Short mmCIF file of C-alpha atoms and ligand atoms in Angstrom, two decimals:
data_model
loop_
_atom_site.label_atom_id
_atom_site.label_comp_id
_atom_site.label_asym_id
_atom_site.label_seq_id
_atom_site.Cartn_x
_atom_site.Cartn_y
_atom_site.Cartn_z
CA MET A 1 213.75 229.29 98.28
CA ASN A 2 214.00 225.90 96.59
CA THR A 3 211.29 223.42 95.98
CA MET A 4 212.11 219.79 95.42
CA ASN A 5 213.08 218.13 92.29
CA PRO A 6 210.40 215.65 91.60
CA GLU A 7 212.82 213.59 89.23
CA ILE A 8 214.61 212.41 92.14
CA ASN A 9 215.17 208.76 92.15
CA LEU A 10 215.23 206.88 95.34
CA SER A 11 216.16 203.67 93.80
CA LYS A 12 219.30 204.92 92.36
CA GLU A 13 222.58 206.04 94.46
CA ALA A 14 222.99 209.11 95.97
CA PRO A 15 224.21 211.66 93.83
CA LEU A 16 227.79 212.66 94.55
CA GLU A 17 227.56 216.54 93.83
CA GLU A 18 225.82 218.96 96.16
CA PRO A 19 222.99 220.19 96.75
CA GLU A 20 221.45 217.91 94.64
CA ARG A 21 222.81 214.75 96.93
CA GLN A 22 221.12 216.56 100.03
CA TYR A 23 217.56 216.87 97.76
CA TYR A 24 217.94 213.24 97.23
CA TYR A 25 218.39 212.43 101.24
CA ILE A 26 215.35 215.01 101.90
CA GLU A 27 213.08 212.66 99.68
CA LYS A 28 214.80 209.49 102.02
CA ALA A 29 214.37 211.00 104.74
CA LYS A 30 210.64 211.92 104.13
CA LYS A 31 210.04 208.23 103.36
CA TYR A 32 211.15 207.23 106.92
CA VAL A 33 209.17 210.00 108.49
CA LYS A 34 206.09 209.33 106.43
CA GLU A 35 206.08 205.49 107.59
CA GLN A 36 206.63 206.59 111.22
CA MET A 37 203.80 209.00 110.87
CA GLU A 38 201.61 206.00 109.75
CA LYS A 39 202.67 204.04 112.56
CA LEU A 40 202.01 206.57 115.15
CA GLY A 41 198.92 207.61 113.32
CA ARG A 42 199.65 211.17 113.89
CA GLN A 43 201.77 214.02 112.96
CA LEU A 44 205.41 214.33 113.94
CA THR A 45 206.92 217.19 115.65
CA PHE A 46 210.30 219.37 115.66
CA CYS A 47 211.57 221.91 118.10
CA VAL A 48 214.86 223.86 117.05
CA VAL A 49 216.38 225.23 120.28
CA THR A 50 218.97 228.14 119.28
CA PHE A 51 221.76 228.97 121.43
CA GLY A 52 224.27 231.95 120.93
CA CYS A 53 224.62 234.30 117.98
CA GLN A 54 223.23 235.93 114.73
CA MET A 55 225.00 233.08 112.52
CA ASN A 56 223.24 230.19 114.61
CA ALA A 57 219.96 231.59 114.12
CA ARG A 58 220.37 231.99 110.35
CA ASP A 59 222.01 228.14 110.67
CA SER A 60 218.66 227.26 112.40
CA GLU A 61 216.33 228.68 109.74
CA LYS A 62 218.15 226.36 107.63
CA LEU A 63 217.82 223.02 109.92
CA THR A 64 213.85 224.37 109.86
CA GLY A 65 213.78 224.56 106.00
CA VAL A 66 214.98 221.15 105.99
CA LEU A 67 212.94 219.57 108.77
CA ARG A 68 209.71 220.95 106.74
CA GLN A 69 210.59 219.44 103.82
CA ILE A 70 211.07 216.33 105.65
CA GLY A 71 207.33 216.38 106.25
CA TYR A 72 207.96 217.59 110.47
CA THR A 73 205.40 220.25 111.70
CA GLU A 74 206.91 222.74 114.05
CA GLU A 75 206.31 222.70 118.07
CA SER A 76 207.91 225.29 120.05
CA ASN A 77 207.67 223.34 123.24
CA GLU A 78 210.72 221.36 123.18
CA GLU A 79 209.30 218.84 125.73
CA LYS A 80 206.41 217.94 123.41
CA ALA A 81 208.31 217.61 120.19
CA ASP A 82 209.40 214.41 118.55
CA PHE A 83 212.47 215.73 117.36
CA VAL A 84 214.72 218.27 119.38
CA ILE A 85 217.64 220.05 117.88
CA TYR A 86 219.84 221.79 120.07
CA ASN A 87 222.05 224.17 117.98
CA THR A 88 224.68 225.50 120.71
CA CYS A 89 227.39 227.90 121.93
CA THR A 90 230.32 227.52 123.44
CA VAL A 91 231.24 231.39 123.34
CA ARG A 92 231.50 231.32 126.89
CA GLU A 93 231.45 228.45 129.64
CA ASN A 94 227.69 229.28 131.06
CA ALA A 95 226.29 228.46 127.34
CA ASN A 96 227.87 224.89 127.65
CA MET A 97 226.52 224.48 131.18
CA ARG A 98 222.92 225.26 130.02
CA VAL A 99 222.96 222.52 127.24
CA TYR A 100 223.94 219.62 129.52
CA GLY A 101 221.41 220.66 132.09
CA ARG A 102 218.71 220.50 129.23
CA LEU A 103 219.88 217.06 128.15
CA GLY A 104 219.30 215.82 131.45
CA GLN A 105 215.99 217.00 131.23
CA LEU A 106 215.10 216.03 127.41
CA ASN A 107 216.48 212.15 128.77
CA ARG A 108 214.03 211.72 130.73
CA ILE A 109 211.31 212.40 128.65
CA LYS A 110 212.69 210.37 126.01
CA ARG A 111 212.68 207.35 128.23
CA ARG A 112 208.77 207.78 127.77
CA LYS A 113 208.95 208.26 124.07
CA PRO A 114 211.46 205.86 122.40
CA TYR A 115 211.06 207.05 119.11
CA MET A 116 211.79 210.67 119.82
CA MET A 117 215.30 212.08 118.41
CA ILE A 118 217.88 214.57 119.96
CA ALA A 119 220.52 216.17 117.82
CA LEU A 120 223.18 218.19 118.86
CA CYS A 121 224.66 220.75 116.36
CA GLY A 122 226.51 224.23 116.42
CA CYS A 123 229.91 225.31 118.06
CA MET A 124 230.24 223.67 121.12
CA MET A 125 230.04 220.01 119.04
CA GLN A 126 233.40 221.38 117.55
CA GLU A 127 235.23 220.87 120.48
CA PRO A 128 236.53 217.45 120.92
CA GLU A 129 236.28 217.05 124.52
CA VAL A 130 232.53 217.55 124.39
CA VAL A 131 232.04 214.94 122.03
CA GLU A 132 233.73 212.53 124.37
CA LYS A 133 231.78 213.92 127.14
CA LEU A 134 228.53 213.48 124.95
CA LYS A 135 229.71 209.83 123.47
CA LYS A 136 230.65 208.30 126.90
CA SER A 137 227.61 210.15 129.49
CA TYR A 138 224.55 210.81 126.80
CA ARG A 139 224.39 208.06 124.54
CA PHE A 140 220.65 208.80 124.09
CA VAL A 141 221.79 211.31 121.72
CA ASP A 142 221.09 210.16 118.25
CA ILE A 143 222.87 212.75 116.14
CA ILE A 144 225.53 215.07 116.40
CA PHE A 145 227.15 217.46 114.11
CA GLY A 146 229.73 220.56 113.67
CA THR A 147 229.03 223.83 111.92
CA HIS A 148 231.24 222.94 108.63
CA ASN A 149 228.61 220.31 107.55
CA ILE A 150 225.26 221.97 108.60
CA TYR A 151 224.41 221.14 104.88
CA LYS A 152 224.25 217.86 105.51
CA PHE A 153 221.32 217.90 107.78
CA ALA A 154 219.33 215.74 105.69
CA GLU A 155 221.77 213.01 105.04
CA LEU A 156 222.43 212.67 108.94
CA ILE A 157 218.93 212.20 109.05
CA ALA A 158 218.15 209.51 106.91
CA THR A 159 221.31 207.78 108.11
CA ARG A 160 219.86 207.75 111.49
CA PHE A 161 216.87 206.10 110.47
CA GLU A 162 218.94 203.36 108.57
CA SER A 163 220.83 202.74 111.44
CA GLU A 164 220.64 201.76 115.47
CA ARG A 165 223.39 204.08 116.52
CA MET A 166 224.66 207.74 117.28
CA VAL A 167 225.41 209.01 114.09
CA ILE A 168 228.55 211.62 114.81
CA ASP A 169 230.12 213.65 111.64
CA ILE A 170 232.38 216.52 112.89
CA TRP A 171 234.56 217.96 110.47
CA LYS A 172 238.16 220.23 111.54
CA ASP A 173 237.69 222.73 109.07
CA THR A 174 236.16 223.36 105.24
CA ASP A 175 236.69 225.73 102.41
CA LYS A 176 233.43 224.34 100.92
CA ILE A 177 230.49 226.47 100.87
CA VAL A 178 227.29 224.85 99.76
CA GLU A 179 224.73 227.19 98.21
CA ASN A 180 221.21 226.66 97.13
CA LEU A 181 219.53 224.54 100.05
CA PRO A 182 216.27 224.89 101.35
CA SER A 183 215.82 227.37 104.36
CA GLU A 184 213.26 229.09 106.15
CA ARG A 185 212.70 232.46 107.65
CA LYS A 186 211.22 233.09 111.13
CA PHE A 187 209.84 236.31 109.78
CA PRO A 188 208.41 236.99 106.85
CA PHE A 189 209.46 240.46 105.87
CA LYS A 190 213.36 240.39 107.37
CA SER A 191 216.18 238.13 106.78
CA GLY A 192 219.74 237.33 108.00
CA VAL A 193 221.93 236.83 105.03
CA ASN A 194 225.53 235.12 105.52
CA ILE A 195 228.04 237.15 103.34
CA MET A 196 231.13 234.92 105.12
CA PHE A 197 231.67 232.06 107.45
CA GLY A 198 234.30 231.77 110.16
CA CYS A 199 237.25 234.29 111.41
CA ASN A 200 241.07 234.62 110.94
CA ASN A 201 241.25 237.09 113.83
CA PHE A 202 242.20 235.01 116.66
CA CYS A 203 241.60 237.58 119.26
CA SER A 204 243.31 235.65 122.26
CA TYR A 205 240.31 235.14 124.57
CA CYS A 206 237.85 233.94 121.91
CA ILE A 207 237.03 230.46 120.46
CA VAL A 208 235.11 231.20 117.70
CA PRO A 209 237.78 230.76 115.12
CA TYR A 210 238.61 227.46 116.32
CA VAL A 211 235.11 226.00 116.26
CA ARG A 212 233.85 228.44 112.87
CA GLY A 213 236.85 227.51 111.01
CA ARG A 214 238.77 229.92 108.47
CA GLU A 215 237.36 232.75 107.01
CA ARG A 216 235.54 232.17 103.72
CA SER A 217 233.34 234.99 101.98
CA ARG A 218 230.39 233.96 99.75
CA ASP A 219 230.62 235.35 96.11
CA LYS A 220 229.04 238.71 95.57
CA GLU A 221 226.68 237.07 92.94
CA ALA A 222 225.34 234.31 95.08
CA ILE A 223 224.88 237.00 97.92
CA ILE A 224 223.13 239.44 95.30
CA ALA A 225 220.93 236.48 93.95
CA GLU A 226 219.70 235.42 97.65
CA ILE A 227 218.61 238.80 98.67
CA LYS A 228 216.78 239.28 95.34
CA ARG A 229 215.46 236.07 95.96
CA LEU A 230 213.90 237.18 99.30
CA VAL A 231 212.83 240.70 98.37
CA ALA A 232 210.80 238.88 95.61
CA ASP A 233 209.18 236.75 98.58
CA GLY A 234 208.62 240.17 100.72
CA VAL A 235 211.84 240.45 102.59
CA VAL A 236 212.20 244.48 103.18
CA GLU A 237 214.80 244.47 105.36
CA VAL A 238 218.36 242.19 105.29
CA MET A 239 220.89 242.02 108.00
CA LEU A 240 224.46 240.67 106.46
CA LEU A 241 225.93 238.30 108.73
CA GLY A 242 229.67 237.60 109.45
CA GLN A 243 232.19 237.65 112.15
CA ASN A 244 234.12 239.98 110.63
CA VAL A 245 232.18 241.87 107.80
CA ASN A 246 234.44 244.64 107.37
CA SER A 247 237.45 241.83 106.01
CA TYR A 248 234.47 240.55 103.47
CA GLY A 249 235.98 239.79 100.23
CA LYS A 250 239.82 239.87 100.82
CA THR A 251 240.25 236.35 99.97
CA LEU A 252 237.94 235.93 96.77
CA GLU A 253 239.31 234.85 93.35
CA GLU A 254 238.21 238.65 92.55
CA PRO A 255 238.82 240.54 95.55
CA ILE A 256 235.86 243.04 96.83
CA SER A 257 235.61 245.09 99.79
CA PHE A 258 232.60 245.25 101.84
CA ALA A 259 231.74 248.62 101.17
CA GLU A 260 231.38 247.29 97.17
CA LEU A 261 229.22 244.76 98.18
CA LEU A 262 226.82 247.08 100.39
CA LYS A 263 226.72 249.65 97.30
CA GLU A 264 225.76 246.49 95.28
CA VAL A 265 222.98 245.49 98.13
CA GLU A 266 221.93 249.06 97.92
CA LYS A 267 220.90 248.57 94.26
CA ILE A 268 218.56 246.31 94.94
CA GLU A 269 214.78 247.32 94.17
CA GLY A 270 212.46 246.88 97.02
CA LEU A 271 215.16 246.15 99.53
CA GLU A 272 214.44 249.16 101.79
CA ARG A 273 216.67 248.85 105.14
CA ILE A 274 220.46 247.15 105.31
CA ARG A 275 221.90 246.29 108.46
CA PHE A 276 225.16 244.33 109.19
CA MET A 277 226.81 242.66 112.21
CA THR A 278 230.02 242.31 113.16
CA SER A 279 232.23 245.19 112.17
CA HIS A 280 235.92 244.87 113.76
CA PRO A 281 237.18 248.47 114.45
CA LYS A 282 240.49 247.55 112.66
CA ASP A 283 239.21 246.66 109.45
CA LEU A 284 236.35 249.47 109.50
CA SER A 285 237.54 251.39 106.22
CA ASP A 286 236.87 255.01 105.30
CA GLU A 287 235.36 254.00 102.37
CA LEU A 288 232.55 252.14 104.36
CA ILE A 289 232.18 255.30 106.12
CA GLU A 290 231.48 257.22 103.21
CA VAL A 291 229.12 254.39 101.58
CA MET A 292 227.19 254.64 105.13
CA LYS A 293 227.18 258.35 104.89
CA ASP A 294 225.65 258.36 101.15
CA SER A 295 223.53 255.44 101.67
CA LYS A 296 219.73 255.72 101.83
CA LYS A 297 219.18 252.36 102.87
CA ILE A 298 222.07 251.25 105.54
CA CYS A 299 220.59 251.65 109.11
CA LYS A 300 221.96 254.16 111.56
CA HIS A 301 223.48 252.05 113.46
CA LEU A 302 226.82 250.18 113.85
CA HIS A 303 227.41 247.64 116.27
CA LEU A 304 231.49 248.03 117.13
CA PRO A 305 232.69 245.93 119.55
CA VAL A 306 235.47 247.55 121.93
CA GLN A 307 236.36 244.85 124.10
CA SER A 308 238.19 246.77 126.62
CA GLY A 309 239.32 250.43 126.84
CA SER A 310 242.72 249.82 127.99
CA SER A 311 245.41 249.78 125.24
CA ARG A 312 247.39 247.55 127.21
CA ILE A 313 244.92 245.27 127.47
CA LEU A 314 243.66 245.45 123.83
CA GLU A 315 247.29 244.15 122.81
CA LYS A 316 246.76 241.26 124.63
CA MET A 317 243.78 240.45 123.36
CA ASN A 318 245.16 240.77 119.85
CA ARG A 319 242.79 243.20 118.87
CA ARG A 320 244.96 245.20 116.88
CA TYR A 321 243.83 248.92 117.71
CA THR A 322 244.28 251.26 120.51
CA LYS A 323 242.04 253.21 122.62
CA GLU A 324 243.26 256.17 120.94
CA GLN A 325 242.66 254.63 117.35
CA TYR A 326 239.25 253.41 118.57
CA LEU A 327 238.06 256.76 119.46
CA GLU A 328 239.27 258.56 116.36
CA LEU A 329 237.05 256.04 114.71
CA VAL A 330 234.37 256.84 116.13
CA ARG A 331 234.70 260.35 115.74
CA LYS A 332 234.99 259.52 111.99
CA ILE A 333 231.98 257.94 112.13
CA ARG A 334 229.87 259.91 113.92
CA GLU A 335 231.12 263.14 112.12
CA ALA A 336 229.81 261.77 108.74
CA VAL A 337 226.78 260.19 110.53
CA PRO A 338 225.76 262.34 113.28
CA ASP A 339 222.68 260.61 114.27
CA ILE A 340 224.22 256.93 114.11
CA SER A 341 223.41 254.74 117.00
CA LEU A 342 226.66 252.82 118.85
CA THR A 343 226.69 249.79 120.55
CA THR A 344 229.20 247.54 121.64
CA ASP A 345 230.50 244.55 123.65
CA ILE A 346 232.71 244.65 126.59
CA ILE A 347 234.71 242.04 128.41
CA VAL A 348 235.51 242.51 132.16
CA GLY A 349 238.03 240.62 134.12
CA PHE A 350 240.29 239.55 131.05
CA PRO A 351 243.71 238.03 132.47
CA GLY A 352 245.97 240.97 134.07
CA GLU A 353 242.95 243.31 133.80
CA THR A 354 244.25 245.75 136.87
CA GLU A 355 242.10 248.48 138.03
CA GLU A 356 243.40 251.28 136.13
CA ASP A 357 242.57 249.27 132.98
CA PHE A 358 239.48 248.78 133.78
CA LEU A 359 238.87 252.66 134.61
CA GLU A 360 240.37 252.83 131.10
CA THR A 361 237.22 250.90 129.96
CA MET A 362 235.28 253.34 132.13
CA ASP A 363 236.45 255.97 130.38
CA ILE A 364 235.71 255.03 126.88
CA VAL A 365 232.38 254.48 127.93
CA GLU A 366 231.73 258.06 129.38
CA LYS A 367 233.76 259.27 126.41
CA VAL A 368 231.39 257.54 123.50
CA ARG A 369 228.29 257.30 125.05
CA TYR A 370 227.01 254.13 123.80
CA ASP A 371 223.31 253.55 123.03
CA SER A 372 224.07 250.39 124.68
CA ALA A 373 226.49 247.67 125.24
CA PHE A 374 226.82 243.97 126.06
CA THR A 375 228.68 243.16 129.01
CA PHE A 376 230.39 239.82 129.57
CA ILE A 377 232.59 238.38 132.32
CA TYR A 378 235.74 237.16 130.81
CA SER A 379 235.45 233.44 130.47
CA LYS A 380 238.05 230.79 130.11
CA ARG A 381 238.10 228.97 126.96
CA THR A 382 240.43 225.91 126.94
CA GLY A 383 242.61 226.10 123.74
CA THR A 384 242.96 230.05 123.58
CA PRO A 385 245.82 231.88 124.32
CA ALA A 386 244.54 233.92 127.05
CA ALA A 387 243.72 230.79 128.56
CA VAL A 388 247.42 230.11 129.75
CA MET A 389 247.83 233.71 130.25
CA GLU A 390 248.81 234.36 134.23
CA GLU A 391 247.05 236.49 136.63
CA GLN A 392 243.21 235.46 136.03
CA VAL A 393 241.78 237.79 137.55
CA PRO A 394 239.69 236.21 141.07
CA GLN A 395 236.08 236.42 140.99
CA GLU A 396 235.21 238.72 143.64
CA ILE A 397 237.21 241.60 141.48
CA VAL A 398 235.62 240.90 138.33
CA LYS A 399 232.19 240.97 139.80
CA ASP A 400 232.44 244.35 141.33
CA ARG A 401 234.17 245.57 138.43
CA PHE A 402 231.03 243.87 136.15
CA ASP A 403 228.47 245.54 138.23
CA ARG A 404 230.23 249.13 138.52
CA LEU A 405 230.30 248.81 134.50
CA LEU A 406 226.91 247.76 133.97
CA LYS A 407 225.26 250.29 136.02
CA ARG A 408 227.03 253.14 133.96
CA VAL A 409 226.26 251.71 130.60
CA GLN A 410 222.48 251.25 131.47
CA GLU A 411 222.53 254.97 132.92
CA ILE A 412 224.30 256.42 129.82
CA SER A 413 222.10 254.54 127.41
CA SER A 414 218.68 255.36 129.39
CA GLU A 415 220.17 259.05 128.62
CA VAL A 416 221.11 258.37 124.88
CA CYS A 417 217.89 256.67 124.03
CA ALA A 418 215.67 259.72 125.45
CA VAL A 419 217.41 262.07 123.17
CA HIS A 420 214.79 261.08 120.03
CA GLU A 421 211.91 261.60 122.52
CA GLY A 422 209.11 263.65 120.61
CA THR A 423 210.68 263.07 116.87
CA THR A 424 208.85 261.29 114.53
CA GLN A 425 210.34 258.29 113.06
CA THR A 426 209.71 255.32 110.45
CA VAL A 427 209.71 252.29 111.72
CA LEU A 428 209.39 248.43 110.22
CA VAL A 429 206.50 246.97 112.26
CA GLU A 430 207.69 243.61 113.34
CA SER A 431 205.17 241.93 115.83
CA VAL A 432 202.03 242.31 118.19
CA ASN A 433 203.59 243.48 121.70
CA ASP A 434 204.36 240.30 123.92
CA HIS A 435 202.66 241.67 126.70
CA ASP A 436 199.49 244.12 125.37
CA GLU A 437 197.92 242.89 122.55
CA THR A 438 196.77 246.10 121.42
CA LEU A 439 200.34 247.51 120.86
CA LEU A 440 202.47 246.70 117.92
CA THR A 441 206.37 246.90 118.26
CA GLY A 442 208.39 248.22 115.38
CA ARG A 443 212.07 249.00 115.16
CA LEU A 444 213.77 252.15 114.18
CA SER A 445 216.66 252.52 111.94
CA ASN A 446 218.79 253.09 115.10
CA ASN A 447 217.78 249.39 116.05
CA LEU A 448 215.64 251.01 119.14
CA LEU A 449 211.79 249.59 119.30
CA VAL A 450 208.81 251.37 119.72
CA HIS A 451 205.46 250.44 121.02
CA PHE A 452 202.28 252.05 119.66
CA PRO A 453 198.70 251.14 119.47
CA GLY A 454 197.87 250.06 115.78
CA ASP A 455 196.14 246.85 113.95
CA ALA A 456 198.56 243.59 113.26
CA GLY A 457 197.74 243.85 109.67
CA LEU A 458 200.73 246.28 109.48
CA ILE A 459 203.21 243.97 110.18
CA GLY A 460 205.90 243.79 107.80
CA SER A 461 205.31 247.18 106.22
CA PHE A 462 206.71 250.64 107.32
CA ALA A 463 204.89 253.33 109.83
CA ASP A 464 205.75 256.88 110.77
CA VAL A 465 205.52 256.93 114.51
CA ARG A 466 206.06 259.74 117.11
CA LEU A 467 208.25 258.84 120.03
CA ASP A 468 206.01 260.19 122.83
CA GLU A 469 207.63 258.76 125.85
CA CYS A 470 211.46 256.80 126.48
CA LYS A 471 211.41 254.12 128.77
CA GLY A 472 214.92 253.75 129.07
CA PHE A 473 215.60 251.28 126.73
CA TYR A 474 212.55 251.46 124.17
CA TYR A 475 209.87 254.14 123.46
CA LEU A 476 205.63 254.52 123.72
CA GLY A 477 204.51 255.93 120.67
CA THR A 478 201.42 256.95 118.08
CA MET A 479 201.17 256.48 114.27
CA VAL A 480 201.03 259.74 112.63
N1 SAH B 1 233.02 238.39 116.04
C1 SAH B 1 232.59 239.57 116.88
C2 SAH B 1 232.00 238.77 118.39
C3 SAH B 1 231.37 237.71 118.37
S1 SAH B 1 231.51 236.71 119.93
C4 SAH B 1 233.47 240.79 117.07
O1 SAH B 1 234.80 240.24 116.93
O2 SAH B 1 233.21 241.65 117.85
C5 SAH B 1 230.14 238.15 120.84
C6 SAH B 1 231.21 238.52 121.82
O3 SAH B 1 231.18 237.62 123.13
C7 SAH B 1 232.40 239.35 121.74
O4 SAH B 1 232.45 240.55 121.09
C8 SAH B 1 233.13 239.47 122.96
O5 SAH B 1 232.56 240.46 123.60
C9 SAH B 1 232.29 238.05 124.00
N2 SAH B 1 233.19 237.16 124.02
C10 SAH B 1 234.16 236.26 122.91
N3 SAH B 1 234.71 235.57 123.99
C11 SAH B 1 234.45 235.59 124.99
C12 SAH B 1 235.09 234.85 126.15
N4 SAH B 1 235.72 234.26 126.32
N5 SAH B 1 234.75 235.39 127.52
C13 SAH B 1 233.59 236.44 127.68
N6 SAH B 1 233.19 237.12 126.57
C14 SAH B 1 233.49 236.93 125.15
FE1 SF4 B 2 236.42 236.07 118.18
FE2 SF4 B 2 237.54 238.06 117.68
FE3 SF4 B 2 237.08 236.49 115.48
FE4 SF4 B 2 235.17 238.28 117.08
S1 SF4 B 2 237.04 238.74 115.74
S2 SF4 B 2 234.88 236.38 116.63
S3 SF4 B 2 235.52 238.23 118.86
S4 SF4 B 2 238.24 235.77 117.32
FE1 F3S B 3 228.51 231.18 119.95
FE2 F3S B 3 229.30 230.03 117.87
FE3 F3S B 3 228.33 232.29 117.29
S1 F3S B 3 230.13 230.12 119.56
S2 F3S B 3 228.59 233.27 119.65
S3 F3S B 3 227.41 230.17 118.24
S4 F3S B 3 229.62 231.74 116.46
#
């Protein structure tokens, strides 16, 4: 983690280089926050609300890092916070609706607290219609920025303190990656690590390539250095993050494969567990399967989104694999790593999906027997090719298919989960149980959770736990 540079001189102009420029603005914003705290006679608080995926979760840690350095303290209740930040997602329509709903609520609070600030960022802000709507009907929002310039957060805050107007800064795309900015981890013992940004796949239903821009890989050295720093700071597990980690490194000056990166990460002493997300089936190489087979640290879990079991629909989705190729990939992976847990994402009701196509999806679920699956109702995203495809499937039919799929997915996953009952496994102890303070919650290598009696002092360390009873999606256990 970076500490501030004590030599920053605010009477000078802001440096043009990053990250120095942001450290300058952190100092500047800090001054304004301090003034406001003196006026109010109390601390100022912030609350970052995160929607969407692990990418956003990681971005929120960066926002939090900046806010703390500026002098804000964290408040978990957004209705009480002096500065509320929504880090938004737009992958499905309902994610957007939730943001508008909650903004209305915040407006009522802000009317009573004029010094309150509201910032919006994340994927939804990359859509021009959204920003138009906010400019027109949500004038009380203070700062709006997108996914490409999140590193400028401190600068935008300082700008807002200096002007009376809404600050809007959205970039269409970027080829830049700014390293070494402050960041705060949610957990002391595990962390997400971005290895790449953006996506080039353009699956026909998906808005992510439009809102996250083109694929950019971080340099291997920067990734390794970050993980080493994290490990020195107490981290034992990392999750390597990218929309398609299997295409990591292809565009770097010195190309390197994801499998090669994993081998380097594996060598880091003190790091115990490696996870990664997400793998696109079309790019999952034999080399990667080999590395997973030989690794002592890569967790026995692979999230491998299938989206549909119908080769016809997969083609319309632009996924670039067939049902048969996917099943062959699963066979190879299971052969190399027999006890691996497989999870997936499935979309129901893609345009043109017939009952027959849907039965292919049900069939692939029977064949693979996923440990768990996230099922989604297709959501039309303006600007994507699928949005203008004919034969959008009627809601009642989609709902019926969704219910049938969900039921089967859940039955299978509780059966699959139960196979580990009675075994003893090493878990990373993550927290005290939400519902029962005498229990701890630990995560297995295969990503399942087990609750067992134990002392909170164990959080962040590894423990051997016998899995006494499977409860469908989790276990009850005892430490041995
Ligand atoms: N990069 C990842 C997925 C990111 S989005 C991958 O390719 O696997 C997470 C999931 O949201 C996707 O796997 C997909 O199942 C779902 N999703 C994306 N766009 C969607 C849409 N328009 N409607 C419904 N679900 C969608
Ligand atoms: Fe979306 Fe496809 Fe990219 Fe995943 S790989 S983010 S589903 S376009
Ligand atoms: Fe949502 Fe953006 Fe992630 S659209 S799923 S937060 S990349």
